[in-house]
XYZ file of C-alpha atoms in Angstrom:
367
model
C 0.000 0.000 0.000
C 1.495 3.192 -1.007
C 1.853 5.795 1.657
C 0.196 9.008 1.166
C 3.150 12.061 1.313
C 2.283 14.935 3.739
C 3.991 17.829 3.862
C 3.551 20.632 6.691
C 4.543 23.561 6.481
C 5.054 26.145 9.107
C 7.132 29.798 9.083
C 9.577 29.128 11.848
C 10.780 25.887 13.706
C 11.718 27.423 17.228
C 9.639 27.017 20.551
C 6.313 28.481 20.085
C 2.652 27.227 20.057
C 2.184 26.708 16.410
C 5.113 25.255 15.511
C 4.762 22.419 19.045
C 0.993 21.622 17.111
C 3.036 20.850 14.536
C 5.051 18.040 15.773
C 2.339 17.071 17.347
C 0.567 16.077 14.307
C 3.247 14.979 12.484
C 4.674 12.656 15.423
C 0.865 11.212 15.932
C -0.282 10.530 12.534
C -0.639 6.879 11.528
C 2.365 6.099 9.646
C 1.584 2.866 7.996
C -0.343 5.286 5.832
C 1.015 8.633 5.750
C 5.000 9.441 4.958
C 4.888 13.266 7.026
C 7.692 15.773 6.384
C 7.942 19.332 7.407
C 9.120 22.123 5.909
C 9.573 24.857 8.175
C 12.199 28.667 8.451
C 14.788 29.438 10.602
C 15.135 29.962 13.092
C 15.554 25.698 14.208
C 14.929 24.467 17.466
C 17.426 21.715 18.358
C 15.227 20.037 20.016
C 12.413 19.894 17.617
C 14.864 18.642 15.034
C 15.847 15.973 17.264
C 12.152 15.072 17.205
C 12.040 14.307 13.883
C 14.755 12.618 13.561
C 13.335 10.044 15.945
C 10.479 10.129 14.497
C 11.497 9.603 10.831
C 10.124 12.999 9.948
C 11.905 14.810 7.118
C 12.736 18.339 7.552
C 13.278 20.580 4.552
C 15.190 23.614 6.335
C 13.391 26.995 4.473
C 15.449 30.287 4.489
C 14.331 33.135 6.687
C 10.846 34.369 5.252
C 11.597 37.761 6.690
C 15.023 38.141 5.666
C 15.050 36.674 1.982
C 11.184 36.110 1.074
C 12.050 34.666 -2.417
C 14.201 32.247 -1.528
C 11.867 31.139 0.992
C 8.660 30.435 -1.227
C 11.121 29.366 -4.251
C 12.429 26.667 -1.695
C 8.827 25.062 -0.448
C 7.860 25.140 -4.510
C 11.341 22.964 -5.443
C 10.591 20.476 -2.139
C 6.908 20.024 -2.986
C 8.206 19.511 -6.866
C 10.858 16.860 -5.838
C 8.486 14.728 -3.231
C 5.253 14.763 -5.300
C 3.524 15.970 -2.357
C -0.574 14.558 -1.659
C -1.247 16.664 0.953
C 0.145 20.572 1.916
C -1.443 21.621 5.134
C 0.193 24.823 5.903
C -0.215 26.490 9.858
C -0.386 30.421 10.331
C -2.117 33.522 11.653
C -3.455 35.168 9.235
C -4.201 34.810 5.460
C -0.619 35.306 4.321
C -0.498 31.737 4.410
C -2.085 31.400 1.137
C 0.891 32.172 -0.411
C 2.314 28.951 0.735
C -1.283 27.150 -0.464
C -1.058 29.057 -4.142
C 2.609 27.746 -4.611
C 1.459 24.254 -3.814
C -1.631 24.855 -5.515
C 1.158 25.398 -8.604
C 3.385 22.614 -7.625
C 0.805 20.210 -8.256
C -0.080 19.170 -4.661
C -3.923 18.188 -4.861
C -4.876 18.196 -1.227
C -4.087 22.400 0.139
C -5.134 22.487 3.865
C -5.260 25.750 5.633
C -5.116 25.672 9.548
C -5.404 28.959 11.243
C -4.027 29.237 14.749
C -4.757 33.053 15.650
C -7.086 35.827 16.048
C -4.264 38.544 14.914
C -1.387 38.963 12.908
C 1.259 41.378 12.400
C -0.444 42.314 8.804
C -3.569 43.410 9.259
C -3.958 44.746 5.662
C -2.196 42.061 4.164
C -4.746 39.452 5.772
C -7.349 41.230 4.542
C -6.115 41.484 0.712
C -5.391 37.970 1.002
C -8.287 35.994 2.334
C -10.378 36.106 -0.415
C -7.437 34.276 -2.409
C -6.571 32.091 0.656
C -10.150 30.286 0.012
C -9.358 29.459 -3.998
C -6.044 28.221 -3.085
C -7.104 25.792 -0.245
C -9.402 22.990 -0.296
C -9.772 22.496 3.685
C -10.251 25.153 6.146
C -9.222 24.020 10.002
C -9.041 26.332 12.894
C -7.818 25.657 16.946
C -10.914 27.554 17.666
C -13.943 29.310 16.961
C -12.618 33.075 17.437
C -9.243 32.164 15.059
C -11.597 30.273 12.991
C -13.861 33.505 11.651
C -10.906 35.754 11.666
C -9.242 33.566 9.209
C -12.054 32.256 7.206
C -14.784 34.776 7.588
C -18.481 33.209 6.828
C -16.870 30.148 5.139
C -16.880 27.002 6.697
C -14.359 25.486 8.055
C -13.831 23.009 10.860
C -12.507 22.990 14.901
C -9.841 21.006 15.605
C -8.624 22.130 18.826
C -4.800 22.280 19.920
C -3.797 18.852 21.535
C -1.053 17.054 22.783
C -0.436 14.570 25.217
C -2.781 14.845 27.966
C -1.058 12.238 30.346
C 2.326 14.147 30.373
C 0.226 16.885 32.530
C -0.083 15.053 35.355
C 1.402 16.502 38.771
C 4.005 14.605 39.486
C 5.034 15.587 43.283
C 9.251 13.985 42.843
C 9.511 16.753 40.231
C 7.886 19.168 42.426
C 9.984 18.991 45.454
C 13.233 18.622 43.492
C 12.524 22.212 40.834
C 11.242 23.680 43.943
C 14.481 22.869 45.827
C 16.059 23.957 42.814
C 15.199 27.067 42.891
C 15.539 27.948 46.630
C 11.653 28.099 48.052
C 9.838 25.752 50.489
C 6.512 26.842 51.312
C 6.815 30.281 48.924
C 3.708 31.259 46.373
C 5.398 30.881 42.961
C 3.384 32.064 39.991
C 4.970 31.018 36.826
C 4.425 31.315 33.301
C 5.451 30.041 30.099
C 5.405 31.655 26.691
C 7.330 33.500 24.411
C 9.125 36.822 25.271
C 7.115 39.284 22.552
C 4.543 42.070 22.784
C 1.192 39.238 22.464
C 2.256 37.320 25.593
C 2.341 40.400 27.737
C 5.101 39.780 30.596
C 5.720 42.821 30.932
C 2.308 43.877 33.049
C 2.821 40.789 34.563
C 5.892 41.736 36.144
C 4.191 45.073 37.363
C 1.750 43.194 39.126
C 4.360 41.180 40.718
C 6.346 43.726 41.791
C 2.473 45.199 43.379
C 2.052 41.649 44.715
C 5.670 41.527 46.262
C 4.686 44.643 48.342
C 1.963 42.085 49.878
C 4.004 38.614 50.047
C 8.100 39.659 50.589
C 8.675 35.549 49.783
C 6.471 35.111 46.542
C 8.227 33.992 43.310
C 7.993 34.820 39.756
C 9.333 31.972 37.488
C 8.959 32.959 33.490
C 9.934 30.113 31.428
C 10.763 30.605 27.504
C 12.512 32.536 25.108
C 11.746 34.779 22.747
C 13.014 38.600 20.761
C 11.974 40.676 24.020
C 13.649 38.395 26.901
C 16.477 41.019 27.281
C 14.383 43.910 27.465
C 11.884 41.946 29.907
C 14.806 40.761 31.965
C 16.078 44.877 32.386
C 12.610 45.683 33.485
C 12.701 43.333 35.738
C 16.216 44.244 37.221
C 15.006 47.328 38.000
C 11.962 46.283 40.151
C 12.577 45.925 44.178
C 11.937 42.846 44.201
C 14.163 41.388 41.292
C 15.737 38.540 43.289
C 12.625 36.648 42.789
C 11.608 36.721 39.429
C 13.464 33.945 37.941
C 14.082 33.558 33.979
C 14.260 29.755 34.035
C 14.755 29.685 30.027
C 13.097 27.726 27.243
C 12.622 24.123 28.322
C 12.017 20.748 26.644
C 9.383 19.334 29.483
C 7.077 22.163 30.981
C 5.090 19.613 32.973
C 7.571 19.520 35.586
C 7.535 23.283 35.997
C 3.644 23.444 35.960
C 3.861 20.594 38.287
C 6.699 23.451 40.852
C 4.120 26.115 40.322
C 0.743 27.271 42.704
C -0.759 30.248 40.400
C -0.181 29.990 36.212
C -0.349 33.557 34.777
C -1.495 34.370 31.327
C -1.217 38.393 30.915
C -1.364 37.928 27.085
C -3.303 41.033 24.613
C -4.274 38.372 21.831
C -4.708 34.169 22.100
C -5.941 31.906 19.376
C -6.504 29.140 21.485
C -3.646 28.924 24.346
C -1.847 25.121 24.826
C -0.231 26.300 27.482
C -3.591 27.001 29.420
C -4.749 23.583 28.430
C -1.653 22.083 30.215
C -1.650 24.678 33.304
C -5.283 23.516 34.062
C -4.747 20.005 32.783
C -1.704 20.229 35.505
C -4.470 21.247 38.425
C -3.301 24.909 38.781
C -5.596 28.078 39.600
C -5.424 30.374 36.425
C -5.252 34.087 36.280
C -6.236 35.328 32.371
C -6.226 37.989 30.162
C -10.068 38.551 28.917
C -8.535 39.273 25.817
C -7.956 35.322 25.779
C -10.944 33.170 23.647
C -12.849 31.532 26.793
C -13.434 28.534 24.466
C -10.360 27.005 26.489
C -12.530 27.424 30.068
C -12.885 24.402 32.090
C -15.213 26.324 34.448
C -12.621 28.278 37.252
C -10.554 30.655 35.595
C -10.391 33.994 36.924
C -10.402 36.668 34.177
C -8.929 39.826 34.115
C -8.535 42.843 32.256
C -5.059 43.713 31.193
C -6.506 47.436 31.133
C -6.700 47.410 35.205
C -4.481 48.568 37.487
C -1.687 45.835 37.873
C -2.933 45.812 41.682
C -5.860 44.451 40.394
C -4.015 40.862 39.313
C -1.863 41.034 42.451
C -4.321 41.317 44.665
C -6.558 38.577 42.919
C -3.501 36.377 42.699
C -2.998 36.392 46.229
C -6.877 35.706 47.302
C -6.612 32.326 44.440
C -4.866 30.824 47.525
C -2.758 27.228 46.719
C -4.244 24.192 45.894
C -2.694 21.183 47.595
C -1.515 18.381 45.890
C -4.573 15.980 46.333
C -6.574 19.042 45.228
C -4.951 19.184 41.887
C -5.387 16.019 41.415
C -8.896 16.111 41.678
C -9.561 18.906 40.000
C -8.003 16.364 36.782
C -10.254 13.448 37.678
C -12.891 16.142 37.777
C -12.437 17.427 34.004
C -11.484 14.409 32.357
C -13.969 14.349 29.556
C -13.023 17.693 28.813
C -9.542 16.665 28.838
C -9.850 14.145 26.682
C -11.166 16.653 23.787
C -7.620 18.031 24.285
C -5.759 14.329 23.400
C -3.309 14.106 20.529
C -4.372 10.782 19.308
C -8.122 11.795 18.810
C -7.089 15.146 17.314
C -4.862 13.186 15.135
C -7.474 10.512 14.001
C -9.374 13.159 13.184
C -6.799 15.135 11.001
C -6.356 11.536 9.346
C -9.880 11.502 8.263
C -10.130 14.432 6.812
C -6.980 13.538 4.813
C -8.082 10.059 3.312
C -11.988 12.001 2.688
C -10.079 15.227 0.485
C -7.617 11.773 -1.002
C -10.535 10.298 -2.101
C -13.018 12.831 -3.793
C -9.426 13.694 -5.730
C -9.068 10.647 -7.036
C-alpha cells in the first residue's frame, strides 16, 4: 500500500505554540499510511529537530521568510516539486499563508489544507487582501478555535480542531515538584509562573508590574517565566530594575514544561491576543488556579478561571492572585479526575485521528 506524502509547512521551527501543534501532528499521525515531512524557516529548534529525527520525519530547512522572502517560497515550490507531495497543510495567523497554499496549488499538490491558529497577525492589511485568495487556493479550512476560525475564514466554513497534545504528560508529578522547587531555593513560597514567548502578544511585561504590586503584599512570593523569545532582554532589564528582582526567575526555554507546571501554585497568562492557548490547556490540565487575560478566547474554560482585564491597574491581578490561595496536591489532582472528559477533547491521538480523516476524505473525492 502506497503511503500518502504529507507535507507541513510552518514559518519558523523554534519554541512556540504553532510550531509544538506541529510536531504534534506529524509525530501522531498513523504512519503505515502517511509518509509526514515538514518544511519549516529558521530559526531551528534543536530540540524539535531531534524530534524528527526520531520520528522519521523529514525536515526541509526553508530560508528566513523575513530576511530573503524569495528564496523562501522558491524553496517550499522545489521540495513540494521533488516529493510529489498529496497533501500541503500549511499552519499560520493570518491569510498570508495562502501564499504557501497558491505555490502548492502550482506545484501540483492536490490536497491544500489551511489551519489557522490566531485571532491577529502582524499584517492586518495584508490578511485582509489575502483571504479572499486564501479560500481558492485551499481545499480544507481548520481552525484551533472558533474566534481564530472567523478571523481567518470569515463566513466560510471550516472546521474545529482544537490544539492537543499529550494529555497524560500533565499530570502533577510531586518527585519533580519537590526537586525544581528545591532547585530554585523556596519551600513553602507562592510561585506564579508562566510560560510563553518573550514578545509584545504574551504580555510579561504587566505581569511583572503586578508582581512587583504583589511583592509589596508577600516579601517571599516567586515569579518563574519560562521561555525565550526577541523581548527576553528587554523583559529581563525591566525586571532588574523592580525591588523585588531577586525573585523573578528567567528559568529559560525548556524541553518538558510539565515539571515546571507541576513546581508552580498560580499559572499567569497576561497575554493582549490568544488563538486558542496550549499552554492554558496544560496549566489547568496540571491542576493549577489560572489568572487570564479577557482578551484570551474563553473557548479554552474548564469552568474556574479567573479573568482579568489587562486594562486594570496591575494591583488588580496582584491582589486577585494572592486571594486564588494554593491548591494542595490531592486538590490538583482532583480537580483532573474532575475534568477528564473535557480533557480528553484536548488528546493528541483523537485530534490526530481526526486530522487523518479528513486527509483520506479530500484523497478520495481527488481521485
Amino acid at each position: 500500500m502506497r503511503k500518502f506524502k504529507v507535507v507541513m509547512i510552518t514559518s519558523y521551527f523554534d519554541r512556540n505554540g504553532v510550531t509544538s501543534q506541529v510536531i504534534n501532528y506529524a509525530t501522531n499521525l498513523d504512519k503505515n499510511k502517511f509518509q509526514v515531512a515538514i518544511a519549516a524557516g529558521e530559526p531551528y529548534d534543536i530540540g524539535y529537530e531531534k524530534m524528527c529525527q526520531e520520528n522519521n520525519i523529514e525536515l526541509c530547512k526553508l530560508p528566513q521568510k523575513q530576511k530573503n522572502a524569495y528564496a523562501y517560497y522558491r524553496t517550499i515550490y522545489s521540495y513540494l516539486k521533488k516529493v510529489k507531495a498529496d497533501i500541503v497543510h500549511v499552519h499560520g495567523s493570518s491569510a498570508l499563508i495562502a501564499v504557501e497554499l497558491l505555490i502548492a496549488m502550482l506545484a501540483g499538490v492536490p490536497v491544500r489544507v489551511s489551519h489557522s491558529h490566531n485571532t491577529i497577525c502582524s499584517h492586518p492589511l495584508l490578511h485582509q487582501v489575502l483571504k479572499p485568495i486564501l479560500k481558492v487556493v485551499s481545499n480544507y479550512h481548520l481552525a484551533c478555535g472558533e474566534l481564530a476560525g472567523k478571523w481567518m475564514y470569515g463566513d466560510r466554513a471550516f472546521q474545529v480542531i482544537p490544539n492537543a497534545f499529550d494529555t497524560k504528560t500533565f499530570v502533577l508529578n510531586s518527585d519533580k515538584r519537590f526537586s525544581i522547587r528545591k532547585k530554585l531555593g523556596v519551600d513553602d513560597n507562592l510561585v506564579i509562573g508562566h510560560i510563553g514567548k518573550f514578545n509584545s502578544q504574551k504580555n510579561q511585561e504587566y505581569l511583572i508590574r503586578a508582581f512587583e504590586k504583589l511583592s509589596y503584599i508577600d516579601d517571599k512570593a516567586i515569579l518563574l517565566l519560562v521561555g525565550n523569545g526577541p523581548d527576553l532582554e528587554e523583559i529581563r532589564n525591566q525586571a532588574q530594575h523592580t525591588a523585588c528582582a531577586d525573585r523573578i526567575i528567567f528559568w529559560g526555554a525548556t524541553e518538558n514544561p510539565e515539571y515546571l507546571y507541576s513546581a508552580m501554585d498560580v499559572f499567569a497568562l497576561p497575554s493582549r491576543f490568544e488563538g486558542l492557548p496550549v499552554v492554558l490547556l496544560e496549566a489547568q490540565i496540571s491542576g493549577l488556579p489560572c489568572i487570564v487575560s479577557d482578551k484570551v478566547t474563553r473557548e479554552v474554560d474548564f469552568g474556574d478561571i479567573i479573568w482579568k482585564s489587562i486594562e486594570d491597574d496591575p494591583q488588580i491581578w496582584a491582589d486577585t492572585i494572592l486571594s486564588m490561595g494554593q491548591r494542595t496536591e490531592v486538590q490538583r489532582k482532583q480537580y483532573r479526575l474532575q475534568h477528564v472528559k473535557q480533557i480528553a477533547r484536548y488528546d493528541i491521538k483523537e485530534s490526530a485521528k481526526l486530522v487523518e480523516n479528513i486527509y483520506e476524505c479530500k484523497l478520495l473525492k481527488k481521485k
